[in-house]
Amino acid sequence: MGIDLMNIEQLIQALTLEEKASLLSGQDFWHTRAIPRLGIPAIMMTDGPHGLRKEAGSSGAGLSNNIPATCFPTAACLASSWDRGLLAEVGSAIAEEALEEKVSVVLGPGANIKRSPLCGRNFEYFSEDPYLSGEMARCWIEGAQRRGVGASLKHFAANNQETRRLTIDAVLDERALREIYLRGFEIAVRGAQPWTVMAAYNRLNGNYCAEHPGLLEDILRGEWGFTGLVVSDWGAANERAAGLRAGLDLEMPGVSNGNDELIITAVRAGKLDEQALNRSVRRVLELAARAQKALEKDVIYDRDAHHALARRAAAEGAVLLKNENHLLPLNKDQKIALIGGFAKNPRYQGSGSSSMNPTRLDTLFGELVKLMGEERLSFAPGYELGDDQPHAGLIEEAVRAARKAGTAVICAGLPEMDEVEGLDRECLRLPDAHIALIEAAEQEMREREIGPDRFFFAHRGGRNASGALASALDGRETAGSSHAYWSDPEPQSTLIDEVEPYLLRSELIVRSPRGRRLTSAGLEREYIIDIPENYDKDKPCRLIFTMHMIGGSM
């Protein structure tokens, strides 16, 4: 079966009204609908912003029964590289894995703005900066679509929180909407023409995004020149006839909700112009025709090459927050204590629809064993994974391990449920167990008069520690950035987000007259810094820069 682009108009004429309506919703959770009598095939869509999440079945009933795939760093980590070429490579690799699995559209990337650091899905989004978000999304899309696999730019638009995401109304004035919340999408659409754009769950200024003609027709198609298909987020279609009139082409997933019948009834009653129906049918057929050429070949991707790319991407996205007293590179000839459960059981991705079944697991502990041998490396868990409460015995064990080592590396971060689709965070605080571990280490330093150069905090800015390396959920191949511990520090990556200071933080010392605009090191934009009233122009002013959603493990 196949579709000839030259014959799409003939196919539309040959379809019955019932068949046209059926083409505008899914066949099941992941496939578009096939019309065998006319040779119209079903094509498959599946999750995959940082790696392919294809279910072993097609029910969509769970998140864990997935085929193995390379887990690349999340968008938050990739954007910290500021590397357009790297994003294109990752998009291309994910598309290659999609082709092996006969997947035609990958549901990603996400270009929503990180309006608040508390959003539980921030790991899936690139930045709070619309230009950076747009450029990263554009390059990801270009890389994927060069392989003949479509992207689905999401979630359009102003889907910036998980709390009440199905019903929330994002009320925005025109300037904020255009300059912040739509700008990244505009850059990606104009620059890369994604095959599909995904309409979000939420309302925007009173209208659901999936039924918003101003958003889908006037802006997306009319102003930006989008030529592809608009698909609903899974379950985001409400009033189906209104959605078609507004520019929503395809409802996903395929469920028995009566919407096909509502479309048929609306056309027969004269409430929905059949030309609007034909317009969306045409886009579905064009998508299927565009996808079929790449699916004709059998593809087997190179697992080792993709693993190596994921490691390189994780390294490029790591951010050196501070390196006082030249703590990095670590001395491989001295004893090192590796403290924190994440060293052996890393947090490498967020939870929700993007959760993957990775092909491989690299851990910081395993990689350091390879690099320096087990005889000079000790490990102490310091806390129980999944338990927020401190355990005195584990903390004491960790302090003893640090006492015997030349350097202690502490791995701390966020639990799984702090970075999850469908839930927002309540605060920016680390788990109490992680805080207690770090405070115990600092107390040991003070009591024994050990210099702060003995402690290095992986993933969070240290308070008294000399070193800190941030990583934003850097993928299953997370130990790819382990070379940062041994190589001469080259902080090519820079932080992509700014949030209010909190317990564990990185600090940047600058000198500036009060009220002057300052540019944080390496960032291609300016921030207004709140200089304290008692600021002395002859003394350093301590400014706080940090990033949110850095719960990954190296």
Coordinates of C-alpha atoms in Angstrom, one line a residue:
M1 CA 0.0 0.0 0.0
G2 CA 1.1 3.6 -0.6
I3 CA 0.0 7.1 -1.5
D4 CA 1.1 9.0 -4.5
L5 CA 1.2 12.8 -3.7
M6 CA -0.1 13.4 -7.3
N7 CA -3.2 11.4 -6.6
I8 CA -4.3 12.8 -3.2
E9 CA -7.1 14.9 -4.8
Q10 CA -8.5 11.7 -6.5
L11 CA -8.3 9.9 -3.2
I12 CA -10.3 12.6 -1.4
Q13 CA -12.9 12.4 -4.1
A14 CA -13.1 8.6 -3.7
L15 CA -13.5 8.7 0.1
T16 CA -17.0 8.5 1.6
L17 CA -18.0 11.1 4.2
E18 CA -17.7 8.4 6.9
E19 CA -14.2 7.5 5.7
K20 CA -13.1 11.1 5.7
A21 CA -14.3 11.5 9.3
S22 CA -12.5 8.3 10.3
L23 CA -9.2 9.5 8.9
L24 CA -9.2 12.5 11.3
S25 CA -8.9 10.4 14.4
G26 CA -6.5 7.6 15.4
Q27 CA -6.9 3.9 14.7
D28 CA -5.5 3.2 18.1
F29 CA -3.3 4.9 20.7
W30 CA -0.4 5.4 18.3
H31 CA -1.5 4.9 14.7
T32 CA -3.4 6.9 12.2
R33 CA -6.3 5.1 10.5
A34 CA -5.8 3.0 7.4
I35 CA -8.4 2.7 4.5
P36 CA -7.3 -0.6 2.9
R37 CA -9.7 -0.4 -0.1
L38 CA -7.9 2.8 -1.3
G39 CA -4.4 1.8 -0.3
I40 CA -4.2 4.4 2.5
P41 CA -1.8 3.1 5.1
A42 CA -1.7 3.7 8.8
I43 CA 1.4 5.5 10.1
M44 CA 2.8 5.3 13.6
M45 CA 3.6 8.2 16.0
T46 CA 5.3 7.7 19.3
D47 CA 7.0 9.6 22.1
G48 CA 10.6 10.6 21.9
P49 CA 11.9 14.1 22.7
H50 CA 15.1 12.7 24.2
G51 CA 14.9 9.1 22.8
L52 CA 12.3 6.8 21.3
R53 CA 9.6 5.5 23.6
K54 CA 7.8 2.9 21.6
E55 CA 5.5 0.6 23.4
A56 CA 5.9 -3.1 22.9
G57 CA 2.1 -3.1 22.2
S58 CA -0.3 -0.5 20.9
S59 CA -2.7 -0.1 23.8
G60 CA -1.1 3.0 25.4
A61 CA -2.0 1.5 28.8
G62 CA 1.4 2.0 30.5
L63 CA 4.7 3.8 30.4
S64 CA 7.1 0.9 31.3
N65 CA 6.6 -1.8 28.5
N66 CA 8.8 -0.1 26.0
I67 CA 11.3 -1.3 23.5
P68 CA 15.0 -0.5 24.3
A69 CA 16.3 2.7 22.8
T70 CA 19.2 5.2 23.4
C71 CA 18.4 7.6 26.2
F72 CA 19.8 10.9 25.1
P73 CA 20.1 13.9 27.5
T74 CA 16.9 15.8 28.1
A75 CA 16.2 19.1 26.5
A76 CA 17.3 21.0 29.6
C77 CA 20.7 19.4 29.4
L78 CA 21.0 19.6 25.6
A79 CA 20.2 23.3 25.6
S80 CA 23.1 23.9 28.1
S81 CA 25.4 23.0 25.3
W82 CA 24.2 25.9 23.1
D83 CA 25.3 23.7 20.2
R84 CA 23.1 23.7 17.1
G85 CA 25.1 21.0 15.4
L86 CA 24.8 18.7 18.4
L87 CA 21.0 19.1 18.5
A88 CA 20.8 18.2 14.8
E89 CA 22.9 15.1 15.5
V90 CA 20.7 14.0 18.4
G91 CA 17.5 14.6 16.3
S92 CA 19.0 12.6 13.4
A93 CA 19.9 9.7 15.7
I94 CA 16.5 9.5 17.3
A95 CA 15.0 9.5 13.8
E96 CA 17.2 6.6 12.8
E97 CA 16.0 4.6 15.7
A98 CA 12.5 5.5 14.8
L99 CA 13.1 4.1 11.2
E100 CA 14.3 0.8 12.6
E101 CA 11.0 0.6 14.5
K102 CA 8.9 1.8 11.6
V103 CA 7.8 5.0 13.4
S104 CA 7.0 7.9 11.1
V105 CA 6.5 10.8 13.6
V106 CA 8.4 11.4 16.8
L107 CA 6.4 13.5 19.4
G108 CA 9.0 16.1 20.1
P109 CA 10.7 18.4 20.6
G110 CA 9.1 20.5 23.4
A111 CA 9.5 24.3 22.9
N112 CA 7.5 25.6 25.8
I113 CA 9.0 28.3 27.9
K114 CA 10.0 27.6 31.5
R115 CA 7.8 30.2 33.1
S116 CA 8.4 28.8 36.6
P117 CA 11.2 26.6 38.0
L118 CA 8.4 24.6 39.7
C119 CA 7.0 23.1 36.5
G120 CA 7.3 19.4 36.8
R121 CA 8.0 19.0 33.1
N122 CA 10.8 21.6 32.7
F123 CA 13.3 18.8 32.0
E124 CA 11.5 18.3 28.6
Y125 CA 11.8 22.0 27.6
F126 CA 14.9 23.8 26.5
S127 CA 15.0 27.1 28.3
E128 CA 13.3 30.2 29.6
D129 CA 14.9 32.0 26.7
P130 CA 12.7 31.9 23.6
Y131 CA 15.5 32.4 21.2
L132 CA 17.5 29.6 22.6
S133 CA 14.4 27.4 22.7
G134 CA 13.6 28.1 19.1
E135 CA 17.1 27.5 17.8
M136 CA 17.5 24.2 19.7
A137 CA 14.1 23.0 18.5
R138 CA 14.8 24.1 14.9
C139 CA 18.0 22.1 14.8
W140 CA 16.5 19.0 16.4
I141 CA 13.7 19.1 13.9
E142 CA 16.0 19.6 10.9
G143 CA 18.2 16.7 12.0
A144 CA 15.2 14.3 12.4
Q145 CA 13.4 15.2 9.3
R146 CA 16.5 14.9 7.1
R147 CA 16.2 11.2 7.9
G148 CA 12.6 11.1 6.6
V149 CA 11.0 11.0 10.0
G150 CA 8.6 13.8 11.0
A151 CA 8.8 15.9 14.2
S152 CA 5.9 17.1 16.3
L153 CA 6.7 20.4 17.8
K154 CA 4.9 20.7 21.1
H155 CA 2.9 21.8 23.1
F156 CA 1.4 24.7 21.2
A157 CA 1.1 27.0 23.1
A158 CA 1.6 28.5 26.5
N159 CA 1.5 25.1 28.2
N160 CA 3.8 26.2 31.0
Q161 CA 2.6 24.3 34.0
E162 CA 1.3 20.8 34.9
T163 CA -1.2 21.8 37.6
R164 CA -4.7 21.8 36.0
R165 CA -3.0 21.6 32.6
L166 CA -6.2 20.2 31.0
T167 CA -8.3 23.2 31.9
I168 CA -6.0 26.1 32.9
D169 CA -6.5 29.3 31.0
A170 CA -3.2 31.1 30.2
V171 CA -4.2 34.7 30.0
L172 CA -1.5 36.7 28.2
D173 CA -1.2 40.1 26.7
E174 CA -0.2 40.3 23.1
R175 CA 3.4 41.4 23.7
A176 CA 4.2 38.7 26.2
L177 CA 2.5 36.1 24.0
R178 CA 4.5 37.1 20.9
E179 CA 7.8 37.9 22.4
I180 CA 8.1 35.1 25.0
Y181 CA 5.6 32.3 24.6
L182 CA 5.3 32.1 20.8
R183 CA 8.7 33.2 19.7
G184 CA 10.4 29.8 20.1
F185 CA 7.7 28.1 18.2
E186 CA 7.9 30.7 15.5
I187 CA 11.6 30.2 15.0
A188 CA 11.3 26.5 14.8
V189 CA 8.3 26.6 12.4
R190 CA 9.7 29.2 10.0
G191 CA 13.2 27.6 10.1
A192 CA 12.4 23.9 9.9
Q193 CA 8.7 23.3 8.9
P194 CA 8.0 20.4 11.3
W195 CA 5.7 17.8 9.7
T196 CA 3.3 18.3 12.6
V197 CA 2.6 20.7 15.4
M198 CA 0.9 19.4 18.6
A199 CA -2.0 21.5 20.0
A200 CA -1.8 21.8 23.8
Y201 CA -4.4 20.9 26.4
N202 CA -4.8 24.3 28.0
R203 CA -6.8 27.3 27.1
L204 CA -5.2 30.5 25.8
N205 CA -7.0 33.7 26.5
G206 CA -10.3 31.8 26.9
N207 CA -10.1 29.3 24.0
Y208 CA -8.8 25.8 24.1
C209 CA -5.6 25.6 22.0
A210 CA -7.1 22.7 20.0
E211 CA -10.1 24.9 19.1
H212 CA -8.3 28.3 18.7
P213 CA -8.5 29.7 15.1
G214 CA -6.4 32.7 16.0
L215 CA -3.6 30.4 17.2
L216 CA -3.8 27.5 14.6
E217 CA -5.0 29.3 11.5
D218 CA -4.2 33.1 11.8
I219 CA -0.8 32.8 13.5
L220 CA 0.6 29.3 12.8
R221 CA -0.5 29.0 9.1
G222 CA -1.3 32.6 8.1
E223 CA 1.6 34.4 9.6
W224 CA 4.3 31.8 9.9
G225 CA 3.4 29.8 6.8
F226 CA 3.1 26.4 8.4
T227 CA 2.2 23.7 5.8
G228 CA 2.0 20.6 7.9
L229 CA -0.6 18.9 10.1
V230 CA -1.9 19.9 13.5
V231 CA -2.4 17.0 15.9
S232 CA -4.0 17.2 19.3
D233 CA -2.1 16.3 22.4
W234 CA -3.4 13.0 23.5
G235 CA -7.0 13.7 24.6
A236 CA -6.9 17.4 24.0
A237 CA -9.7 17.5 21.4
N238 CA -12.9 18.8 22.9
E239 CA -15.5 20.1 20.5
R240 CA -14.5 18.2 17.4
A241 CA -16.3 20.2 14.7
A242 CA -15.1 23.5 16.3
G243 CA -11.6 22.1 16.3
L244 CA -11.7 21.3 12.6
R245 CA -13.0 24.8 11.8
A246 CA -10.1 26.2 13.9
G247 CA -7.4 24.1 12.1
L248 CA -7.0 21.0 14.3
D249 CA -6.6 18.2 11.7
L250 CA -6.0 15.0 13.6
E251 CA -7.4 13.9 17.0
M252 CA -5.3 11.5 18.9
P253 CA -5.5 8.9 20.3
G254 CA -8.1 6.8 18.6
V255 CA -10.9 6.1 21.1
S256 CA -14.6 5.4 20.8
N257 CA -15.8 8.9 21.9
G258 CA -18.4 9.5 19.2
N259 CA -16.4 12.4 17.6
D260 CA -16.4 10.8 14.1
E261 CA -20.2 10.7 14.2
L262 CA -20.3 14.3 15.4
I263 CA -18.3 15.4 12.4
I264 CA -20.6 13.5 10.0
T265 CA -23.7 15.0 11.7
A266 CA -22.2 18.5 11.5
V267 CA -21.4 18.2 7.8
R268 CA -24.9 16.9 7.0
A269 CA -26.6 19.6 9.0
G270 CA -24.6 22.3 7.2
K271 CA -22.8 23.3 10.4
L272 CA -19.4 22.2 9.1
D273 CA -18.3 22.9 5.6
E274 CA -17.1 19.7 3.9
Q275 CA -14.3 21.7 2.4
A276 CA -12.9 22.2 6.0
L277 CA -13.1 18.4 6.3
N278 CA -11.3 17.9 3.0
R279 CA -8.6 20.3 4.0
S280 CA -7.7 18.2 7.1
V281 CA -8.1 14.9 5.2
R282 CA -5.6 16.3 2.7
R283 CA -3.1 17.0 5.4
V284 CA -3.4 13.5 6.8
L285 CA -2.9 12.0 3.4
E286 CA 0.1 14.2 2.7
L287 CA 1.7 13.2 6.0
A288 CA 1.3 9.5 5.2
A289 CA 2.7 10.1 1.7
R290 CA 5.7 11.9 3.1
A291 CA 6.4 9.2 5.6
Q292 CA 6.2 6.2 3.4
K293 CA 9.5 6.6 1.4
A294 CA 11.7 6.3 4.5
L295 CA 9.7 3.3 5.7
E296 CA 10.4 1.3 2.6
K297 CA 14.0 0.5 3.7
D298 CA 14.9 -1.7 6.6
V299 CA 17.2 0.2 9.0
I300 CA 19.4 -1.1 11.8
Y301 CA 21.1 1.7 13.7
D302 CA 24.5 1.5 15.2
R303 CA 24.0 1.0 19.0
D304 CA 27.6 1.8 19.8
A305 CA 27.7 5.0 17.8
H306 CA 24.5 6.3 19.4
H307 CA 25.8 5.4 22.8
A308 CA 28.9 7.4 22.1
L309 CA 26.8 10.4 20.8
A310 CA 24.7 10.3 24.0
R311 CA 27.9 10.4 26.1
R312 CA 29.3 13.3 24.2
A313 CA 26.0 15.2 24.4
A314 CA 25.9 14.6 28.2
A315 CA 29.4 16.0 28.5
E316 CA 28.6 19.0 26.3
G317 CA 25.6 19.8 28.5
A318 CA 27.5 19.6 31.8
V319 CA 28.1 23.0 33.4
L320 CA 31.0 23.8 35.6
L321 CA 29.5 26.1 38.3
K322 CA 32.7 26.7 40.3
N323 CA 36.2 25.3 40.6
E324 CA 37.9 27.1 43.4
N325 CA 41.4 26.1 44.3
H326 CA 41.6 24.2 41.1
L327 CA 39.8 21.1 42.5
L328 CA 39.2 19.9 38.9
P329 CA 40.7 17.9 37.3
L330 CA 40.7 15.4 40.2
N331 CA 43.9 13.6 41.0
K332 CA 43.5 10.0 39.9
D333 CA 46.4 9.0 42.1
Q334 CA 44.7 9.9 45.4
K335 CA 41.8 8.1 47.1
I336 CA 38.4 9.3 46.2
A337 CA 35.2 8.8 48.1
L338 CA 32.1 8.7 46.0
I339 CA 29.1 9.6 48.2
G340 CA 25.4 9.5 47.3
G341 CA 23.1 6.8 45.9
F342 CA 22.9 8.5 42.5
A343 CA 26.5 7.5 41.9
K344 CA 25.3 3.9 41.3
N345 CA 21.6 4.6 40.5
P346 CA 21.6 7.8 38.5
R347 CA 18.6 10.1 37.8
Y348 CA 18.9 10.3 34.1
Q349 CA 15.4 11.3 32.9
G350 CA 12.2 12.7 34.1
S351 CA 8.9 10.7 34.5
G352 CA 5.9 10.6 32.3
S353 CA 5.3 10.1 28.6
S354 CA 9.0 10.6 27.7
S355 CA 10.2 7.9 30.2
M356 CA 12.3 5.4 28.2
N357 CA 13.8 1.9 28.5
P358 CA 17.4 2.7 27.8
T359 CA 19.7 0.3 25.9
R360 CA 22.6 0.7 28.3
L361 CA 23.4 2.0 31.8
D362 CA 26.5 3.9 32.6
T363 CA 27.1 5.0 36.1
L364 CA 29.5 7.4 37.7
F365 CA 30.8 4.6 40.0
G366 CA 31.3 2.2 37.1
E367 CA 33.1 4.7 35.0
L368 CA 35.4 5.8 37.8
V369 CA 36.3 2.2 38.5
K370 CA 37.4 1.9 34.8
L371 CA 39.4 5.1 35.0
M372 CA 41.2 4.7 38.3
G373 CA 40.6 1.2 39.6
E374 CA 38.5 0.1 42.5
E375 CA 41.4 0.1 45.1
R376 CA 41.5 3.9 45.3
L377 CA 37.7 4.4 45.1
S378 CA 35.3 4.0 48.0
F379 CA 31.5 4.4 48.0
A380 CA 28.9 5.3 50.6
P381 CA 25.2 5.7 49.7
G382 CA 24.6 8.6 52.2
Y383 CA 20.8 8.3 51.8
E384 CA 18.2 5.9 50.8
L385 CA 16.8 6.3 47.3
G386 CA 13.2 7.3 47.3
D387 CA 13.3 8.3 51.0
D388 CA 13.3 11.9 51.9
Q389 CA 14.2 11.3 55.6
P390 CA 17.9 11.4 56.7
H391 CA 19.4 8.2 58.1
A392 CA 22.0 8.8 60.7
G393 CA 23.8 5.6 60.1
L394 CA 24.2 6.2 56.3
I395 CA 25.4 9.8 57.0
E396 CA 28.0 8.6 59.5
E397 CA 29.2 6.0 57.0
A398 CA 29.5 8.7 54.3
V399 CA 31.5 11.0 56.6
R400 CA 33.9 8.2 57.6
A401 CA 34.5 7.5 53.9
A402 CA 35.1 11.2 53.2
R403 CA 37.5 11.3 56.1
K404 CA 39.7 8.6 54.7
A405 CA 39.8 10.0 51.1
G406 CA 41.8 12.7 49.5
T407 CA 38.7 14.1 47.8
A408 CA 35.0 13.4 48.4
V409 CA 32.5 13.7 45.5
I410 CA 28.9 14.1 46.7
C411 CA 26.1 13.2 44.3
A412 CA 22.8 14.9 45.2
G413 CA 19.7 15.9 43.3
L414 CA 16.0 15.6 43.0
P415 CA 13.8 12.5 43.5
E416 CA 11.8 11.1 40.6
M417 CA 8.5 12.6 41.6
D418 CA 9.9 16.2 41.6
E419 CA 10.4 15.9 37.8
V420 CA 7.3 14.3 36.4
E421 CA 4.6 15.0 33.8
G422 CA 1.3 15.9 35.4
L423 CA 2.6 17.3 38.7
D424 CA 4.4 20.6 39.6
R425 CA 6.9 20.9 42.4
E426 CA 6.0 22.5 45.7
C427 CA 9.4 24.0 46.3
L428 CA 13.0 24.1 45.1
R429 CA 14.4 22.4 48.1
L430 CA 16.5 19.3 47.8
P431 CA 15.3 16.2 49.8
D432 CA 16.1 16.5 53.5
A433 CA 18.2 13.4 53.3
H434 CA 20.5 15.0 50.7
I435 CA 20.7 18.3 52.6
A436 CA 21.6 16.5 55.9
L437 CA 24.3 14.5 54.1
I438 CA 25.9 17.7 52.7
E439 CA 25.6 19.6 56.0
A440 CA 27.3 16.7 57.8
A441 CA 30.2 16.8 55.2
E442 CA 30.5 20.5 55.8
Q443 CA 30.5 20.0 59.6
E444 CA 33.3 17.5 59.2
M445 CA 35.3 20.0 57.2
R446 CA 34.9 22.7 59.9
E447 CA 35.6 20.4 62.9
R448 CA 38.7 18.9 61.3
E449 CA 39.8 22.2 59.8
I450 CA 39.8 20.6 56.3
G451 CA 39.9 23.0 53.5
P452 CA 36.9 23.2 51.2
D453 CA 39.1 21.9 48.4
R454 CA 38.5 18.4 49.8
F455 CA 34.8 18.4 48.7
F456 CA 33.3 18.5 45.3
F457 CA 29.5 18.6 44.7
A458 CA 28.2 16.9 41.6
H459 CA 25.1 18.5 40.2
R460 CA 24.5 21.3 42.7
G461 CA 26.3 24.4 43.6
G462 CA 28.3 23.9 46.8
R463 CA 28.0 26.3 49.7
N464 CA 31.5 25.8 51.2
A465 CA 32.7 23.2 48.7
S466 CA 35.2 24.3 46.1
G467 CA 33.7 22.5 43.1
A468 CA 30.3 22.1 41.6
L469 CA 29.2 20.5 38.4
A470 CA 25.6 20.8 37.2
S471 CA 23.8 18.3 34.9
A472 CA 20.2 18.4 33.8
L473 CA 19.0 14.8 33.5
D474 CA 21.7 13.9 31.1
G475 CA 20.5 10.6 29.8
R476 CA 21.1 6.9 30.5
E477 CA 24.6 7.3 29.1
T478 CA 25.1 9.8 31.9
A479 CA 28.7 8.8 32.7
G480 CA 29.7 10.3 29.4
S481 CA 30.4 13.5 31.3
S482 CA 32.6 11.7 33.7
H483 CA 35.6 13.0 31.8
A484 CA 34.8 16.4 33.2
Y485 CA 36.2 15.2 36.5
W486 CA 39.6 14.3 35.0
S487 CA 39.9 16.7 32.0
D488 CA 41.1 20.3 32.4
P489 CA 37.9 22.3 33.0
E490 CA 36.6 23.9 29.8
P491 CA 33.3 25.4 30.7
Q492 CA 32.0 25.8 27.2
S493 CA 28.4 25.2 28.4
T494 CA 26.5 27.8 30.2
L495 CA 23.4 27.9 32.4
I496 CA 20.2 28.2 30.5
D497 CA 17.9 29.3 33.3
E498 CA 17.9 31.7 36.3
V499 CA 15.9 31.2 39.4
E500 CA 15.8 32.6 42.9
P501 CA 18.6 31.6 45.2
Y502 CA 18.0 28.5 47.4
L503 CA 19.8 26.3 49.8
L504 CA 22.5 24.9 47.6
R505 CA 23.7 27.4 45.0
S506 CA 26.5 28.6 42.8
E507 CA 27.9 32.1 43.3
L508 CA 29.3 34.6 40.9
I509 CA 31.3 37.5 42.2
V510 CA 31.3 40.7 40.1
R511 CA 31.9 44.4 40.5
S512 CA 29.3 46.8 39.2
P513 CA 27.8 50.2 40.0
R514 CA 24.3 50.0 41.4
G515 CA 21.6 49.4 38.8
R516 CA 23.9 48.6 35.9
R517 CA 22.9 45.8 33.5
L518 CA 25.3 42.8 33.9
T519 CA 25.8 40.0 31.6
S520 CA 26.4 36.7 33.4
A521 CA 29.6 35.0 32.1
G522 CA 29.1 33.2 28.8
L523 CA 25.4 34.0 28.5
E524 CA 24.3 35.8 25.3
R525 CA 21.8 38.0 27.1
E526 CA 21.4 40.5 29.9
Y527 CA 19.9 40.4 33.4
I528 CA 18.7 43.2 35.6
I529 CA 20.5 42.5 38.9
D530 CA 19.0 43.7 42.2
I531 CA 22.0 45.4 43.9
P532 CA 21.6 45.6 47.7
E533 CA 20.9 49.0 49.3
N534 CA 24.1 48.8 51.3
Y535 CA 26.2 48.0 48.3
D536 CA 29.7 49.3 48.5
K537 CA 31.1 50.0 45.0
D538 CA 34.6 49.2 46.2
K539 CA 33.7 45.7 47.3
P540 CA 32.6 42.6 45.4
C541 CA 28.8 42.2 45.1
R542 CA 27.7 38.6 45.4
L543 CA 25.2 37.6 42.8
I544 CA 23.3 34.3 42.6
F545 CA 23.1 32.4 39.4
T546 CA 21.8 28.8 39.2
M547 CA 19.7 26.6 37.1
H548 CA 16.6 24.6 37.8
M549 CA 15.8 21.0 37.0
I550 CA 19.3 19.8 37.6
G551 CA 18.3 16.5 39.2
G552 CA 20.4 14.3 36.9
S553 CA 23.4 12.3 38.0
M554 CA 26.7 12.3 36.2

